């Protein structure tokens, strides 16, 4: 797929419609939906849609699986180009697991993806805020929540592991998905991993910012499940 990234122009006037300091202190609150799309944007010449962006991600993963990576946008000139500003086309909420690096498994390059990573790919307040910024201000068209096979955080939540420090806060966030999937047939860990992906999608959709972008057909939120053995990402629904 030949693509050109969307050009985003966030004017001072547009941002002021959100209220002073909106970006730095919370990017909108309930009741501002009428101003939600006030940020001025300019579409790329091929007018990328969420569906086209999703296909670009899946095509890139297919190249990765088949060992046909193009390694796009990884040159010195690209580095210099994006030093002036970023225009990513998709956002990824992924697990911090070192085996699932987003730019590699989707065969993308510098400035292409806006990535948030956290153990268990959970949508914390801070992650949601980051993704709101990525979609509303930077113009990403898709948010993909990427969980993966044999996720250690999900497995620990299933086992009710006793953990030190603040690791337990991650497991607490995953436990509802473990509970909701416990009666499903099949592999318990895989079921819980996929249930956790879907739960995080619902959490993201509860964001006023993101839900308004979805209604305006400027954003799509989807789930992906990464197979550690093959490298393939399958959509989860």
Coordinates of C-alpha atoms in Angstrom, one line a residue:
X1 CA 0.0 0.0 0.0
X2 CA 1.4 3.4 -1.0
X3 CA 0.7 5.9 1.6
X4 CA 1.5 9.4 2.7
X5 CA 1.1 10.3 6.3
X6 CA -1.6 12.8 7.4
X7 CA -0.4 16.4 7.9
X8 CA -1.6 17.7 11.2
X9 CA -1.8 21.5 11.8
X10 CA -2.8 22.2 15.4
X11 CA -3.5 25.9 15.4
X12 CA -3.3 28.1 18.6
X13 CA -6.8 29.2 18.0
X14 CA -8.0 25.6 17.7
X15 CA -6.4 24.6 20.9
X16 CA -7.8 27.5 22.8
X17 CA -11.2 26.1 22.1
X18 CA -10.4 23.4 24.5
X19 CA -9.7 25.8 27.3
X20 CA -6.3 27.1 28.6
X21 CA -3.9 24.3 29.2
X22 CA -6.2 21.5 27.9
X23 CA -3.4 19.5 26.3
X24 CA -1.2 19.6 29.3
X25 CA -3.8 19.0 32.0
X26 CA -6.1 16.4 30.6
X27 CA -7.1 17.0 26.9
X28 CA -10.7 17.8 27.3
X29 CA -13.4 16.9 29.9
X30 CA -17.0 15.8 29.6
X31 CA -19.2 18.5 28.3
X32 CA -16.8 19.7 25.6
X33 CA -17.9 17.3 22.9
X34 CA -19.1 20.1 20.7
X35 CA -15.6 21.4 20.6
X36 CA -13.9 18.1 20.4
X37 CA -13.0 18.2 16.7
X38 CA -11.9 21.8 16.8
X39 CA -8.3 20.9 16.2
X40 CA -7.6 21.8 12.6
X41 CA -6.4 18.8 10.5
X42 CA -5.3 18.4 6.9
X43 CA -5.8 15.0 5.3
X44 CA -3.0 13.4 3.3
X45 CA -3.5 13.4 -0.5
X46 CA -4.7 9.9 -0.4
X47 CA -7.0 10.8 2.6
X48 CA -6.1 7.9 4.8
X49 CA -9.1 6.3 6.5
X50 CA -9.1 4.1 9.6
X51 CA -9.8 1.1 7.4
X52 CA -6.8 1.9 5.2
X53 CA -4.6 2.4 8.2
X54 CA -5.7 -0.9 9.7
X55 CA -4.9 -2.7 6.5
X56 CA -1.5 -1.1 6.4
X57 CA -0.8 -2.5 9.9
X58 CA -2.0 -6.0 8.9
X59 CA 0.0 -5.9 5.6
X60 CA 3.1 -4.9 7.5
X61 CA 2.6 -7.7 9.9
X62 CA 2.1 -10.1 7.0
X63 CA 5.5 -9.0 5.6
X64 CA 7.1 -9.6 9.0
X65 CA 5.7 -13.1 9.2
X66 CA 6.8 -14.0 5.7
X67 CA 10.3 -12.5 6.3
X68 CA 9.7 -9.9 3.6
X69 CA 10.1 -6.8 5.6
X70 CA 10.7 -3.5 3.8
X71 CA 12.1 -1.7 6.8
X72 CA 10.5 1.6 5.7
X73 CA 11.3 5.0 7.1
X74 CA 14.5 4.0 8.8
X75 CA 17.0 6.1 6.9
X76 CA 19.1 9.1 8.1
X77 CA 16.9 11.4 5.9
X78 CA 13.8 10.1 7.7
X79 CA 15.4 10.8 11.0
X80 CA 16.1 14.4 10.0
X81 CA 12.6 14.8 8.5
X82 CA 10.7 13.8 11.6
X83 CA 13.0 15.8 13.9
X84 CA 10.8 18.7 12.8
X85 CA 7.6 17.1 13.9
X86 CA 5.8 13.8 14.1
X87 CA 2.8 12.6 12.1
X88 CA 2.2 8.9 13.1
X89 CA -0.7 7.2 11.3
X90 CA -1.6 4.6 14.0
X91 CA -1.3 4.2 17.8
X92 CA -0.5 0.9 19.6
X93 CA -1.3 0.1 23.2
X94 CA 1.0 -2.9 23.6
X95 CA 2.5 -5.1 26.3
X96 CA 5.9 -4.1 27.6
X97 CA 7.1 -7.7 26.7
X98 CA 10.5 -7.4 24.9
X99 CA 9.4 -10.0 22.3
X100 CA 6.7 -7.7 20.8
X101 CA 8.4 -4.5 19.4
X102 CA 5.7 -2.7 17.5
X103 CA 7.7 -1.1 14.7
X104 CA 9.3 -4.5 13.9
X105 CA 6.3 -6.7 14.0
X106 CA 4.3 -4.2 11.9
X107 CA 7.2 -3.5 9.6
X108 CA 7.1 0.3 10.2
X109 CA 9.7 2.9 10.8
X110 CA 10.6 6.2 12.5
X111 CA 7.6 8.4 13.1
X112 CA 5.0 5.9 11.8
X113 CA 3.6 4.6 15.1
X114 CA 2.6 6.3 18.4
X115 CA 3.3 3.5 20.9
X116 CA 2.3 3.1 24.5
X117 CA 3.7 0.0 26.2
X118 CA 2.9 -1.4 29.7
X119 CA 2.9 -4.9 31.2
X120 CA -0.4 -6.5 30.4
X121 CA -1.3 -3.9 27.8
X122 CA -3.7 -2.2 30.2
X123 CA -5.4 1.1 29.7
X124 CA -4.4 3.2 32.7
X125 CA -5.4 6.8 33.1
X126 CA -2.0 7.9 31.8
X127 CA -2.1 5.5 28.8
X128 CA -5.5 6.8 27.9
X129 CA -4.4 10.4 28.1
X130 CA -1.4 9.6 25.8
X131 CA -3.6 7.8 23.3
X132 CA -6.1 10.7 23.3
X133 CA -3.2 13.0 22.5
X134 CA -2.0 10.7 19.7
X135 CA -5.5 10.5 18.1
X136 CA -6.8 14.0 18.6
X137 CA -3.7 16.1 18.2
X138 CA -1.3 13.9 16.1
X139 CA -4.1 12.4 14.0
X140 CA -3.6 8.7 14.3
X141 CA -6.5 6.9 12.7
X142 CA -6.4 3.5 14.5
X143 CA -5.6 2.4 18.0
X144 CA -4.7 -1.3 18.2
X145 CA -4.6 -2.9 21.6
X146 CA -2.0 -5.7 21.2
X147 CA -1.9 -8.5 23.7
X148 CA 0.1 -11.6 23.1
X149 CA 0.4 -15.4 23.6
X150 CA 1.6 -16.6 27.0
X151 CA 1.5 -13.2 28.6
X152 CA 3.3 -13.4 31.9
X153 CA 1.2 -10.6 33.5
X154 CA -2.0 -12.4 32.6
X155 CA -0.7 -15.7 33.8
X156 CA 0.3 -14.2 37.1
X157 CA -3.2 -12.8 37.5
X158 CA -4.7 -16.2 36.8
X159 CA -2.5 -17.8 39.4
X160 CA -3.2 -15.1 42.0
X161 CA 0.5 -14.7 42.4
X162 CA 1.9 -12.8 45.4
X163 CA 4.2 -10.1 44.0
X164 CA 6.4 -7.4 45.5
X165 CA 6.2 -3.6 45.1
X166 CA 3.7 -2.2 42.7
X167 CA 3.5 -5.1 40.3
X168 CA 0.3 -6.1 42.0
X169 CA -1.4 -3.0 40.6
X170 CA -1.0 -4.5 37.1
X171 CA -2.5 -7.8 38.1
X172 CA -5.5 -6.2 39.8
X173 CA -6.3 -4.4 36.5
X174 CA -6.2 -7.8 34.7
X175 CA -8.2 -9.9 37.2
X176 CA -11.7 -8.8 35.8
X177 CA -10.7 -10.3 32.5
X178 CA -9.6 -13.5 34.1
X179 CA -12.9 -13.8 35.9
X180 CA -15.0 -13.0 32.8
X181 CA -13.2 -15.7 30.8
X182 CA -12.9 -18.5 33.4
X183 CA -15.9 -20.5 32.1
X184 CA -14.8 -20.4 28.4
X185 CA -13.7 -23.6 26.8
X186 CA -10.2 -23.9 25.5
X187 CA -6.9 -22.6 26.8
X188 CA -7.4 -20.6 29.9
X189 CA -4.5 -18.4 29.4
X190 CA -5.2 -17.6 25.8
X191 CA -8.9 -16.9 26.7
X192 CA -7.9 -14.5 29.5
X193 CA -5.3 -12.7 27.2
X194 CA -8.0 -12.1 24.6
X195 CA -10.6 -11.1 27.2
X196 CA -8.1 -8.6 28.6
X197 CA -7.6 -7.1 25.1
X198 CA -11.3 -6.6 24.7
X199 CA -11.7 -5.1 28.2
X200 CA -9.0 -2.5 27.5
X201 CA -10.8 -1.6 24.2
X202 CA -14.0 -1.0 26.1
X203 CA -12.0 1.2 28.6
X204 CA -10.6 3.2 25.8
X205 CA -14.0 3.6 24.2
X206 CA -15.3 5.1 27.5
X207 CA -13.0 8.1 26.8
X208 CA -15.0 11.2 25.7
X209 CA -12.2 12.2 23.4
X210 CA -11.9 8.9 21.7
X211 CA -15.6 8.1 21.5
X212 CA -16.3 11.4 19.7
X213 CA -13.5 10.7 17.2
X214 CA -15.1 7.2 16.6
X215 CA -18.5 8.8 16.0
X216 CA -16.9 11.2 13.5
X217 CA -15.4 8.2 11.7
X218 CA -11.9 9.6 12.3
X219 CA -10.8 6.7 14.5
X220 CA -11.1 3.0 14.9
X221 CA -10.1 1.0 18.0
X222 CA -9.4 -2.7 17.5
X223 CA -7.7 -5.6 19.2
X224 CA -4.8 -7.7 18.1
X225 CA -3.4 -11.0 19.5
X226 CA 0.3 -11.7 18.8
X227 CA 1.4 -15.3 18.3
X228 CA 4.9 -15.5 19.8
X229 CA 5.8 -18.6 17.7
X230 CA 4.8 -17.3 14.3
X231 CA 4.8 -13.5 14.7
X232 CA 1.3 -13.2 13.4
X233 CA -1.2 -10.7 14.7
X234 CA -4.8 -11.8 14.5
X235 CA -7.7 -9.4 15.1
X236 CA -9.7 -10.0 18.3
X237 CA -13.4 -9.3 18.5

